[in-house]
Coordinates of C-alpha atoms and ligand atoms in Angstrom, one line a residue:
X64 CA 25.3 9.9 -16.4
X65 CA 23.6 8.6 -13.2
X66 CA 21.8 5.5 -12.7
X67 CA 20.8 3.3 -9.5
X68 CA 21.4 -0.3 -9.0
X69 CA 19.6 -1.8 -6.5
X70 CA 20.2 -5.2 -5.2
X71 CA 16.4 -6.8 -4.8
X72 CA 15.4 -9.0 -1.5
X73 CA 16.1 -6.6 1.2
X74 CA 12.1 -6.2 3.2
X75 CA 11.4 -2.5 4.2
X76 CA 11.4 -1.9 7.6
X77 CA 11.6 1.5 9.7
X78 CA 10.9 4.8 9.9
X79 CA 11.1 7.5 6.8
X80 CA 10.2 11.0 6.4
X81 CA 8.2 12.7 3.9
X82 CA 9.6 15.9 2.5
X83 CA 7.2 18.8 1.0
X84 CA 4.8 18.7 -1.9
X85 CA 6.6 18.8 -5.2
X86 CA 3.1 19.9 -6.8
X87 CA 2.6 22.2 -4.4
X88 CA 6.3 23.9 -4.6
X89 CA 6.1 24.1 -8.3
X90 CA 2.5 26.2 -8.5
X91 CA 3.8 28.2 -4.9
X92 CA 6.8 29.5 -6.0
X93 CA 5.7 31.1 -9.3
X94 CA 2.8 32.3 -7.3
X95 CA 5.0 35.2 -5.6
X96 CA 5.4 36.3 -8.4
X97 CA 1.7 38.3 -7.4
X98 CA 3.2 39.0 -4.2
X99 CA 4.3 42.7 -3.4
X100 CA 7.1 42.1 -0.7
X101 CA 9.8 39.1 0.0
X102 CA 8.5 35.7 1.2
X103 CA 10.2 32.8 2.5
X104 CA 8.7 29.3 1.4
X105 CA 9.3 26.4 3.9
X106 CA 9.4 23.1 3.9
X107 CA 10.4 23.1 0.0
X108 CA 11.6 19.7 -1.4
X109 CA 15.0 19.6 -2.3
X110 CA 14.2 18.1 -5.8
X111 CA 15.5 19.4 -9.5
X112 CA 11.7 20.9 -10.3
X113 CA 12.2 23.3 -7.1
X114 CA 15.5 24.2 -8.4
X115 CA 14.6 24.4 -12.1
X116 CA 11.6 27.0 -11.3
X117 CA 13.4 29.2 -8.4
X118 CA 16.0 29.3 -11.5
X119 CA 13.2 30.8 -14.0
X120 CA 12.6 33.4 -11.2
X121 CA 16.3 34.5 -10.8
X122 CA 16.2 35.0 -14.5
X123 CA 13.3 37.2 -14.6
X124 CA 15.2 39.6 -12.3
X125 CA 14.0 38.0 -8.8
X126 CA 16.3 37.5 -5.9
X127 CA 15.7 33.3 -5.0
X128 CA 17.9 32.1 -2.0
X129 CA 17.8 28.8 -0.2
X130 CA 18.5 29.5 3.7
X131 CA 18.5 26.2 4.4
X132 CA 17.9 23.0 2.8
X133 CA 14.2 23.3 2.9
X134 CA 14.1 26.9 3.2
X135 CA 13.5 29.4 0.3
X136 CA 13.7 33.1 0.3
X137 CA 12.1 35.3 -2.7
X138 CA 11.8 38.4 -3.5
X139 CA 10.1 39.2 -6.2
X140 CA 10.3 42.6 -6.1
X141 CA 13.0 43.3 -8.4
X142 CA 11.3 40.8 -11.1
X143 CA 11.8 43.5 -14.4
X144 CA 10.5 41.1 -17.3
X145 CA 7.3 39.1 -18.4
X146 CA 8.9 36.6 -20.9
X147 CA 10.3 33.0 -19.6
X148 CA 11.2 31.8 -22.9
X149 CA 14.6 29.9 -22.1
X150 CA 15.5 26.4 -22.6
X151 CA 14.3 26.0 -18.5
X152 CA 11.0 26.9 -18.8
X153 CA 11.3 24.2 -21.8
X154 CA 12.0 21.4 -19.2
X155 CA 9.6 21.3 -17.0
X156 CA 5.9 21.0 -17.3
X157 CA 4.7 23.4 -14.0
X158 CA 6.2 26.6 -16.0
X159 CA 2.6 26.8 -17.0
X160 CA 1.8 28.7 -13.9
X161 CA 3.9 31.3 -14.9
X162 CA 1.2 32.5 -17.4
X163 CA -0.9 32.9 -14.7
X164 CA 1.1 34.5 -12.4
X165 CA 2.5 36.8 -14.9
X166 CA -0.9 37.6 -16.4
X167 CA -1.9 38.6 -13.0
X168 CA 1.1 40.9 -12.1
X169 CA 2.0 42.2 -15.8
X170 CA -1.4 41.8 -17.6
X171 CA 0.7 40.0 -19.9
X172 CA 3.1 36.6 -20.2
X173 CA 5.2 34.9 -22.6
X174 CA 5.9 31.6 -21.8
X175 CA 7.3 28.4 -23.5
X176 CA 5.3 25.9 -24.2
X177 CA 5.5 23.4 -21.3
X178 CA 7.9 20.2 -21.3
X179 CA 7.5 17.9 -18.4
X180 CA 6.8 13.7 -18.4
X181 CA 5.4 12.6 -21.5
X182 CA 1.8 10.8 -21.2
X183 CA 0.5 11.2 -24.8
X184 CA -1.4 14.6 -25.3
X185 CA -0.9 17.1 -22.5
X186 CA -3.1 20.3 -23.8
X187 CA -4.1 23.4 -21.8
X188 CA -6.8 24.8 -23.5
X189 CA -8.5 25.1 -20.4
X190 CA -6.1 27.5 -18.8
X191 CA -6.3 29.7 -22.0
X192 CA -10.3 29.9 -22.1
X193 CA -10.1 31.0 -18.6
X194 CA -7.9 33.9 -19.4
X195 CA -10.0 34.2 -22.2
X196 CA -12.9 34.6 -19.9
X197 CA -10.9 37.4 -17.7
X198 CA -9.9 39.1 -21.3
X199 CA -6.6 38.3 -22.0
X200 CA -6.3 36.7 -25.8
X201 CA -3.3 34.8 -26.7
X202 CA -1.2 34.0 -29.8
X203 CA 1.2 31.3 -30.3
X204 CA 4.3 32.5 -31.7
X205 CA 7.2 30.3 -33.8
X206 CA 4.3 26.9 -32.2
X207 CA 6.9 27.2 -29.4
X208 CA 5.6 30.4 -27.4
X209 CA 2.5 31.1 -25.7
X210 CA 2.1 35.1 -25.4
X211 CA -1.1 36.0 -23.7
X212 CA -2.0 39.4 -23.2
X213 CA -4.8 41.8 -22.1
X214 CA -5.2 45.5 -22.4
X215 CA -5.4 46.3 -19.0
X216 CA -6.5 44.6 -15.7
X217 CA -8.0 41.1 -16.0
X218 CA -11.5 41.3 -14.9
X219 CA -13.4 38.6 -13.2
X220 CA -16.1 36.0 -14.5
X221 CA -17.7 33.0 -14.1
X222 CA -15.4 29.7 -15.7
X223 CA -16.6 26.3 -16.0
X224 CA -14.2 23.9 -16.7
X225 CA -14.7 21.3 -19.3
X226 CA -12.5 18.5 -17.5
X227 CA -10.9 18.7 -14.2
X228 CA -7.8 20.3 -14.4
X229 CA -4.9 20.7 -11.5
X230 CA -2.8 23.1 -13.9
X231 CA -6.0 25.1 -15.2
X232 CA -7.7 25.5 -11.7
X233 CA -4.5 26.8 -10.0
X234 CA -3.6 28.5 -13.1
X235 CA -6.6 30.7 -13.2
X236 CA -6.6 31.1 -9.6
X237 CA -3.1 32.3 -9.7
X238 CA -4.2 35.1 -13.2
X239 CA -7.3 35.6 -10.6
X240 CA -6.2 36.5 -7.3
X241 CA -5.3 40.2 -8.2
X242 CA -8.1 40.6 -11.2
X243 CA -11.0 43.4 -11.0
X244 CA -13.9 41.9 -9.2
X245 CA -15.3 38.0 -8.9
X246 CA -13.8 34.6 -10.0
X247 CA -15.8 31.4 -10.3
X248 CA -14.1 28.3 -11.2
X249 CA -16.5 25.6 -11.6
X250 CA -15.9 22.2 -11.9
X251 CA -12.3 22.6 -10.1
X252 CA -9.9 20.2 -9.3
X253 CA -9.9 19.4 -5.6
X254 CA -6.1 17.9 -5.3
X255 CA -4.4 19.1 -1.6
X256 CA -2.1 21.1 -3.5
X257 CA -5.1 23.0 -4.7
X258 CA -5.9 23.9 -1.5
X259 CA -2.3 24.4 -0.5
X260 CA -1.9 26.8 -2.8
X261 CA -5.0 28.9 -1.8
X262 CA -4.2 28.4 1.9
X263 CA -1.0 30.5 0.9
X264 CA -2.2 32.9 -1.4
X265 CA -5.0 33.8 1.5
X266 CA -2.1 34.2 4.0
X267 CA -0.9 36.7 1.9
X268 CA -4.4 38.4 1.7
X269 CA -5.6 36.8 -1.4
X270 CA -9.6 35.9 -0.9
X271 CA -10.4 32.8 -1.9
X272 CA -12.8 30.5 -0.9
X273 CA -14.0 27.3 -1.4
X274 CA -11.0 25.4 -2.8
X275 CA -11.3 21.6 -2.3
X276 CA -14.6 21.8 -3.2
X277 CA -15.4 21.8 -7.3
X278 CA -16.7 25.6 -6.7
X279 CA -14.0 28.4 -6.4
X280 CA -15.0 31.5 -5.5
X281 CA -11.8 34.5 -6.0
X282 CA -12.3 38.1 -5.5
X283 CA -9.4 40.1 -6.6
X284 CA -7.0 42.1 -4.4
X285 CA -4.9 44.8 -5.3
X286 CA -2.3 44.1 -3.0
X287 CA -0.3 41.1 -1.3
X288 CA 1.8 41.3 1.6
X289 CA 5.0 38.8 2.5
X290 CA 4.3 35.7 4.5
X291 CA 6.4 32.8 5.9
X292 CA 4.1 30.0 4.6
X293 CA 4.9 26.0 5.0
X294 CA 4.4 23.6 2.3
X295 CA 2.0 20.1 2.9
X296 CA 3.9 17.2 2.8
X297 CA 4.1 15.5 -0.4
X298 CA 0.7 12.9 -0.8
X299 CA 2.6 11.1 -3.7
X300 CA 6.2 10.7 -2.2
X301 CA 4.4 9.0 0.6
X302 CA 1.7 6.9 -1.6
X303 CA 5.2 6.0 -3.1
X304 CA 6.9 4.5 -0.2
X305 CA 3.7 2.6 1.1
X306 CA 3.5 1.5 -2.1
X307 CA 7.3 0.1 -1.7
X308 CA 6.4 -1.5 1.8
X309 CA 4.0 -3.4 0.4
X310 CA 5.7 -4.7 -2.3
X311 CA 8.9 -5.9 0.3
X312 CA 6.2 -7.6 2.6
X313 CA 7.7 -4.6 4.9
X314 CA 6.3 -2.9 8.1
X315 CA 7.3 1.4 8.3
X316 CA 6.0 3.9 9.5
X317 CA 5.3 6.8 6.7
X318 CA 5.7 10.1 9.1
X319 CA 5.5 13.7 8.1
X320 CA 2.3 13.3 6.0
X321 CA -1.3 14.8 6.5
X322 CA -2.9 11.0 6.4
X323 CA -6.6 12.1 5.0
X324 CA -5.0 13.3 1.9
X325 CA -3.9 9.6 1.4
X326 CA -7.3 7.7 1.7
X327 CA -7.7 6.5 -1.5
X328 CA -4.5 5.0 -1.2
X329 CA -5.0 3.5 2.3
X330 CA -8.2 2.2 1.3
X331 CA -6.4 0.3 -1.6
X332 CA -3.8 -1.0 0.7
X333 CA -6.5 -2.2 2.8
X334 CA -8.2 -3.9 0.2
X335 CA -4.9 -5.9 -0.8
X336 CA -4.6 -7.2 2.7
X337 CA -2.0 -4.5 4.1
X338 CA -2.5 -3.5 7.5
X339 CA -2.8 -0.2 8.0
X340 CA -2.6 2.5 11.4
X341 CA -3.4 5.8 11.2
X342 CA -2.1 8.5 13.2
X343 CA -2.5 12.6 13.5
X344 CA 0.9 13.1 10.9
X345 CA 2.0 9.6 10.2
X346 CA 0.8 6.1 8.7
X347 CA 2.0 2.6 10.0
X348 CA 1.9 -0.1 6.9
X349 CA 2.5 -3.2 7.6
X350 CA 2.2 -6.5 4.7
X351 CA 4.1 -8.8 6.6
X352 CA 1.1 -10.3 8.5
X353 CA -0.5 -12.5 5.5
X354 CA -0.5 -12.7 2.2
X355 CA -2.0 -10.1 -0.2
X356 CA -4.7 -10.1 -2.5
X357 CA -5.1 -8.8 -5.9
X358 CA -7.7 -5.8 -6.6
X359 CA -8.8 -3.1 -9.2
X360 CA -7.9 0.3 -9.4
X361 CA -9.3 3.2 -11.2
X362 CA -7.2 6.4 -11.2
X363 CA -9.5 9.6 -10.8
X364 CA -9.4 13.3 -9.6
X365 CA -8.9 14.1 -5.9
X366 CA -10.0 12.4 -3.6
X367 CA -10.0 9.6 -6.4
X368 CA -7.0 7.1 -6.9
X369 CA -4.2 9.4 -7.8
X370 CA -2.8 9.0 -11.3
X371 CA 1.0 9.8 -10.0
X372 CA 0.5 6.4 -8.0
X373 CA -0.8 4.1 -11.3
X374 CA 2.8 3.2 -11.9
X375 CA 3.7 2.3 -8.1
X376 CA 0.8 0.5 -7.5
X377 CA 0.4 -1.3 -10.9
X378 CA 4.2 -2.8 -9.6
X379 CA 2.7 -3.6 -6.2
X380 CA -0.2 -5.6 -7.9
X381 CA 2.6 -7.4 -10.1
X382 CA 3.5 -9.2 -6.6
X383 CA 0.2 -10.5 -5.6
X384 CA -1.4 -13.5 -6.7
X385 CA -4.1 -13.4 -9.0
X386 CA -5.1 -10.9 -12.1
X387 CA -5.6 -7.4 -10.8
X388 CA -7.2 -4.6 -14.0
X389 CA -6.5 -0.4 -13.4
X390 CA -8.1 1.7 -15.4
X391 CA -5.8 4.8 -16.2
X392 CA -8.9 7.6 -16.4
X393 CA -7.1 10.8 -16.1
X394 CA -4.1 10.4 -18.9
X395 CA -4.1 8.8 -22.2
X396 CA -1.0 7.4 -22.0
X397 CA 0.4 6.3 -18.7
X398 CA 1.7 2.6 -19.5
X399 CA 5.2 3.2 -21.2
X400 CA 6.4 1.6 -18.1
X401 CA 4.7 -1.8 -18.5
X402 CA 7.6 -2.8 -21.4
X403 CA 10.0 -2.3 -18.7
X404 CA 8.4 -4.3 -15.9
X405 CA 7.7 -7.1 -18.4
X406 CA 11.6 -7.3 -19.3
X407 CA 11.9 -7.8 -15.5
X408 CA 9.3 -11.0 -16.0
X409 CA 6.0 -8.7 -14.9
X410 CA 2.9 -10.3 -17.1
X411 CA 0.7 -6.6 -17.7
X412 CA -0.8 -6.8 -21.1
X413 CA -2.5 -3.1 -22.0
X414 CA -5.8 -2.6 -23.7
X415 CA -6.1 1.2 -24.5
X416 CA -7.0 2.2 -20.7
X417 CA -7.1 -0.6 -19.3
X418 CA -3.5 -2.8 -18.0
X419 CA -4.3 -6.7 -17.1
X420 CA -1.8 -7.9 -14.6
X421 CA -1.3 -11.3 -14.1
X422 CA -0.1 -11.3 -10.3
X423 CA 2.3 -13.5 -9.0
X424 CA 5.6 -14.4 -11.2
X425 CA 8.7 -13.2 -9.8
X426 CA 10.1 -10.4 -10.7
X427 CA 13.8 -11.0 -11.8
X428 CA 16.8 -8.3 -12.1
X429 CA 17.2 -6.5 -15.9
X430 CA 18.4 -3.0 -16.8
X431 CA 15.1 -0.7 -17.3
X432 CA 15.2 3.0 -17.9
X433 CA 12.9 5.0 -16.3
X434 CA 10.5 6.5 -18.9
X435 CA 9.1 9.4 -16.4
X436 CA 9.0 10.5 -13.3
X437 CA 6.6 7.9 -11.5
X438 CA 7.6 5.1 -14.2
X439 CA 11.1 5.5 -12.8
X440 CA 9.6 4.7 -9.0
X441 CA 7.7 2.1 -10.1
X442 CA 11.0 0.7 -11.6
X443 CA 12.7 1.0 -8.4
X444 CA 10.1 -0.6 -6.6
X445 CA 10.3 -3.5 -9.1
X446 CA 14.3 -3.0 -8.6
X447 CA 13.6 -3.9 -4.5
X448 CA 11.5 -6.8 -5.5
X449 CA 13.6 -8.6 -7.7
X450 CA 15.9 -11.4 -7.9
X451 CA 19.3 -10.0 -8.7
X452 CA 20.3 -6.7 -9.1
X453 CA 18.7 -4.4 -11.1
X454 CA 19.7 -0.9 -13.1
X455 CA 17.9 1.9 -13.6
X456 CA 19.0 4.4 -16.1
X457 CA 17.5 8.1 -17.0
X458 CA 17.1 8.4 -13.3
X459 CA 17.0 12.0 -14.1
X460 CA 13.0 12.0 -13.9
X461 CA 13.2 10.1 -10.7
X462 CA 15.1 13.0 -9.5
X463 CA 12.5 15.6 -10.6
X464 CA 10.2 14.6 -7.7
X465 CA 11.5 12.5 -5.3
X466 CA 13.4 14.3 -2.6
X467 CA 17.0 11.8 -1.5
X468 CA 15.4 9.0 -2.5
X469 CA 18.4 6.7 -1.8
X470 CA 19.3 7.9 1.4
X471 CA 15.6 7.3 2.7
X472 CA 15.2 3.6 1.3
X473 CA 18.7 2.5 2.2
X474 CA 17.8 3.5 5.8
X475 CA 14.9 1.3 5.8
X476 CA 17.1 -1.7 4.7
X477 CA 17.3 -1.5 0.8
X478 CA 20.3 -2.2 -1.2
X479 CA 20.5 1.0 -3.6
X480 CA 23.0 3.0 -4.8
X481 CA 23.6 5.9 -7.1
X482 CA 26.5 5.4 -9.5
X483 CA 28.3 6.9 -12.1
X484 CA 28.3 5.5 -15.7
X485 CA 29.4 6.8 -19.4
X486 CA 27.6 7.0 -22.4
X487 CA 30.2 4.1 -23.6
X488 CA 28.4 1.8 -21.5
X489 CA 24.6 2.8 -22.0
X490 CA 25.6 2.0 -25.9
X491 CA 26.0 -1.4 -25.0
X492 CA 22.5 -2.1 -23.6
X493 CA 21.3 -0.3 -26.5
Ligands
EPZ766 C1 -0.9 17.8 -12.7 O1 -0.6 17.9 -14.1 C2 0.3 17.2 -12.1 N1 1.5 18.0 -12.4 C3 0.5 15.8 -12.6 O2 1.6 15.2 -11.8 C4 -0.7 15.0 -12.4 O3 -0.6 13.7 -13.1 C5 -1.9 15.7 -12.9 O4 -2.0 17.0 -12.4 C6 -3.2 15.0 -12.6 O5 -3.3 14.9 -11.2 C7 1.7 19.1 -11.7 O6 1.0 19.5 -10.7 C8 2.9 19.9 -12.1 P1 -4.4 18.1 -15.4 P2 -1.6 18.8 -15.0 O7 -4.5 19.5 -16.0 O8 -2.0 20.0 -14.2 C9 -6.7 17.1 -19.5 C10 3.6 14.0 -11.4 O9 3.9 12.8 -11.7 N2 -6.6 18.5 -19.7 O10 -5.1 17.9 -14.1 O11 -0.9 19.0 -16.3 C11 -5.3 16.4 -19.5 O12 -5.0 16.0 -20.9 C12 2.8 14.9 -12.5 O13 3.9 14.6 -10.4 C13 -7.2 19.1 -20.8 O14 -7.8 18.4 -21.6 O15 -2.8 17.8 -15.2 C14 -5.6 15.2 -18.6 O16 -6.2 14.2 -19.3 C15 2.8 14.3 -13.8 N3 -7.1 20.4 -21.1 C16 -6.5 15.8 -17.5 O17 -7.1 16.9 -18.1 C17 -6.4 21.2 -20.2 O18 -6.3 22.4 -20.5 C18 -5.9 16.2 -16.2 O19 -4.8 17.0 -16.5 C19 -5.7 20.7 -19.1 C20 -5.8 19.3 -18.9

């Protein structure tokens, strides 16, 4: 078993690099699946998702190579089944997209049901009643498999999607791309990786049009072509680490990022007192100036608040003075981390939706677990904060999404480190 401990106090300070887009590498590499010829995927974070789904390729008979550490080479040429039913797909929640991608090159999938970060309820009846819409029917076999089907080649129509959905609007773009005449998806999500995802399946020769907007236009293809495509830099790795700036009273510049796709976040930074400069691929924060000042968040679809920052930003507002209220809009539960920040002395009291922090105690060392993948960065955040040196255990999520996540905050000043520990020793906190 891994776990960090992270000796609290040290201000942020520096420069640090943002690595690729894990929810864009998670929908892009099932998605060449459709393609007809080899690709080669770059800038592709070197992050346990990425290696979990270029597994669930090699299993299904493609050839998956890493060239270099942010370099992937597939060829999905040689890909001879349309089942993912193995304990893999199981453990991660983006194996959804196979469904789509399979529908669209086999006309029919069998997936396990997704795993992934527990928030409470995660359905996907909106990705099945768009392949519903195309005429593929599915069944759910053992409550464990989803096998959707159609008798021949999807065909296009018009989808309207009940709530905005990231999986279900690249999912049914992805069972789209290669379906017998027109695709409407209205009511999409807008999310950069939404875009990202189209912006590759276009280079391929995919026609799509209008994604980032709620109206998604797709007119099947018969054939894609290989492409070396690059993946946007990850929106929510670098919301992250301005969120951990902040929270040290530290000044860094965030570089490798596409700053537009960070506005909401900005804007809230701004609001808190942070200064903020933006540049063509990079973001100087800087909280050292003055003191910061509480606010309210609301998490929504893109270009709303992002949900995947709640937990980052929720620690932030634990540092400020004064009694800060987010609203969590997009999942129904996305507070299992406030038990942990409250053994580390945070005051959040949660109301349904709604988490009431009362800014301003000090945060003091304990041993917190992370309970999912952004949980566990909020935990570290709080870790940095903190009197005394804190653990954090189940550091497994952490390492889902976040791309070296040690070596980047211990060169802007932070006391972390990875270790080793046995079960022996987890049995005594317990
Ligand atoms: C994606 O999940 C991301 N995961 C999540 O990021 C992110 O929190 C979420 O989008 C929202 O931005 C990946 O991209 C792999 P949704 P997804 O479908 O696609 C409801 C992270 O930390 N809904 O947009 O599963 C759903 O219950 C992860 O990186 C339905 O009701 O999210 C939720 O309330 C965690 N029916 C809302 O829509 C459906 O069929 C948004 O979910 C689908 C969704």
């Amino acid at each position: 078993m891994e776990k960090y401990v992270i000796n609290g106090g040290n201000v942020l300070n520096g420069e640090v690099s943002i690595s690729g887009a894990k929810n864009a590498a998670v929908a892009i590499i099932p998605a060449v699946i459709l393609c007809d010829e080899p690709c080669r995927i770059e800038n592709i974070p070197n992050i346990s998702d990425v290696s979990l789904i270029g597994r669930i390729l090699q299993e299904m008979g493609a050839e998956v190579k890493r060239e270099n550490k942010s370099t992937l080479y597939i060829d999905p040429r040689k890909i001879n089944s349309y089942c993912a039913t193995t304990d893999l797909v199981r453990g991660m929640r983006a194996s959804y997209y196979l469904l789509g991608a399979l529908l669209g090159r086999c006309h029919r999938a069998k997936v396990c049901l997704p795993g992934g970060c527990n928030f409470g309820a995660r359905p996907i009846d909106q990705h099945l009643k768009g392949f519903a819409a195309m005429g593929a029917r599915h069944e759910l076999v053992n409550g464990a498999i989803i096998d959707v089907r159609s008798e021949s080649r999807l065909r296009g129509n018009n989808i309207y999607l009940d709530v905005v959905s990231v999986g279900a609007t690249m999912n049914i773009m992805l069972a789209a791309v290669k379906a017998e005449g027109q695709t409407i998806i209205e009511n999409a999500a807008k999310e950069p990786h939404i875009v990202d995802l189209a912006n590759f399946l276009n280079s391929m020769g995919a026609q799509i049009r209008g994604a980032g907007t709620d109206t998604i236009k797709i007119r099947g293809v018969d054939y894609l072509h290989g492409i070396t495509y690059s993946i946007i830099p990850d929106q929510i790795e670098a919301g992250t680490y301005m969120c951990a700036v902040a929270a040290t009273r530290g000044k860094v510049l965030v570089k490798n990022i596409t700053p537009k796709h960070l506005e909401s976040i900005t804007a809230k930074l701004r609001e808190i007192g942070c200064e903020i400069k933006e540049y063509d691929e990079a973001i100087f924060v800087d909280a050292s100036k003055r003191p910061l000042n509480r606010c309210n968040v609301k998490t929504m679809p893109h270009p709303g608040f992002p949900t995947d920052c709640q937990p980052q930003f929720a620690t932030l507002l634990c540092t400020v003075m004064g009694t800060s209220i987010i609203n969590e809009n997009v999942w129904d539960n996305r507070y299992q981390y406030v038990s942990e920040l409250t053994m580390m002395g945070a005051h959040i009291s949660v109301e349904g939706r709604l988490a009431i922090i009362e800014g301003g105690n000090k945060l003091t060392a304990a041993p917190v677990k992370a309970t999912d993948l952004r949980a566990g960065a909020a935990m570290v955040i709080a870790g940095l904060c903190a009197e005394g040196t804190t653990e954090v255990t189940s550091i497994q999520y952490i390492e889902r999404g976040y791309e070296n996540l040690v070596e980047k905050l211990t060169a802007l000043g932070a006391d972390i480190k990875k270790v080793y520990y046995d079960e022996a020793d987890r049995s005594l906190r317990a």
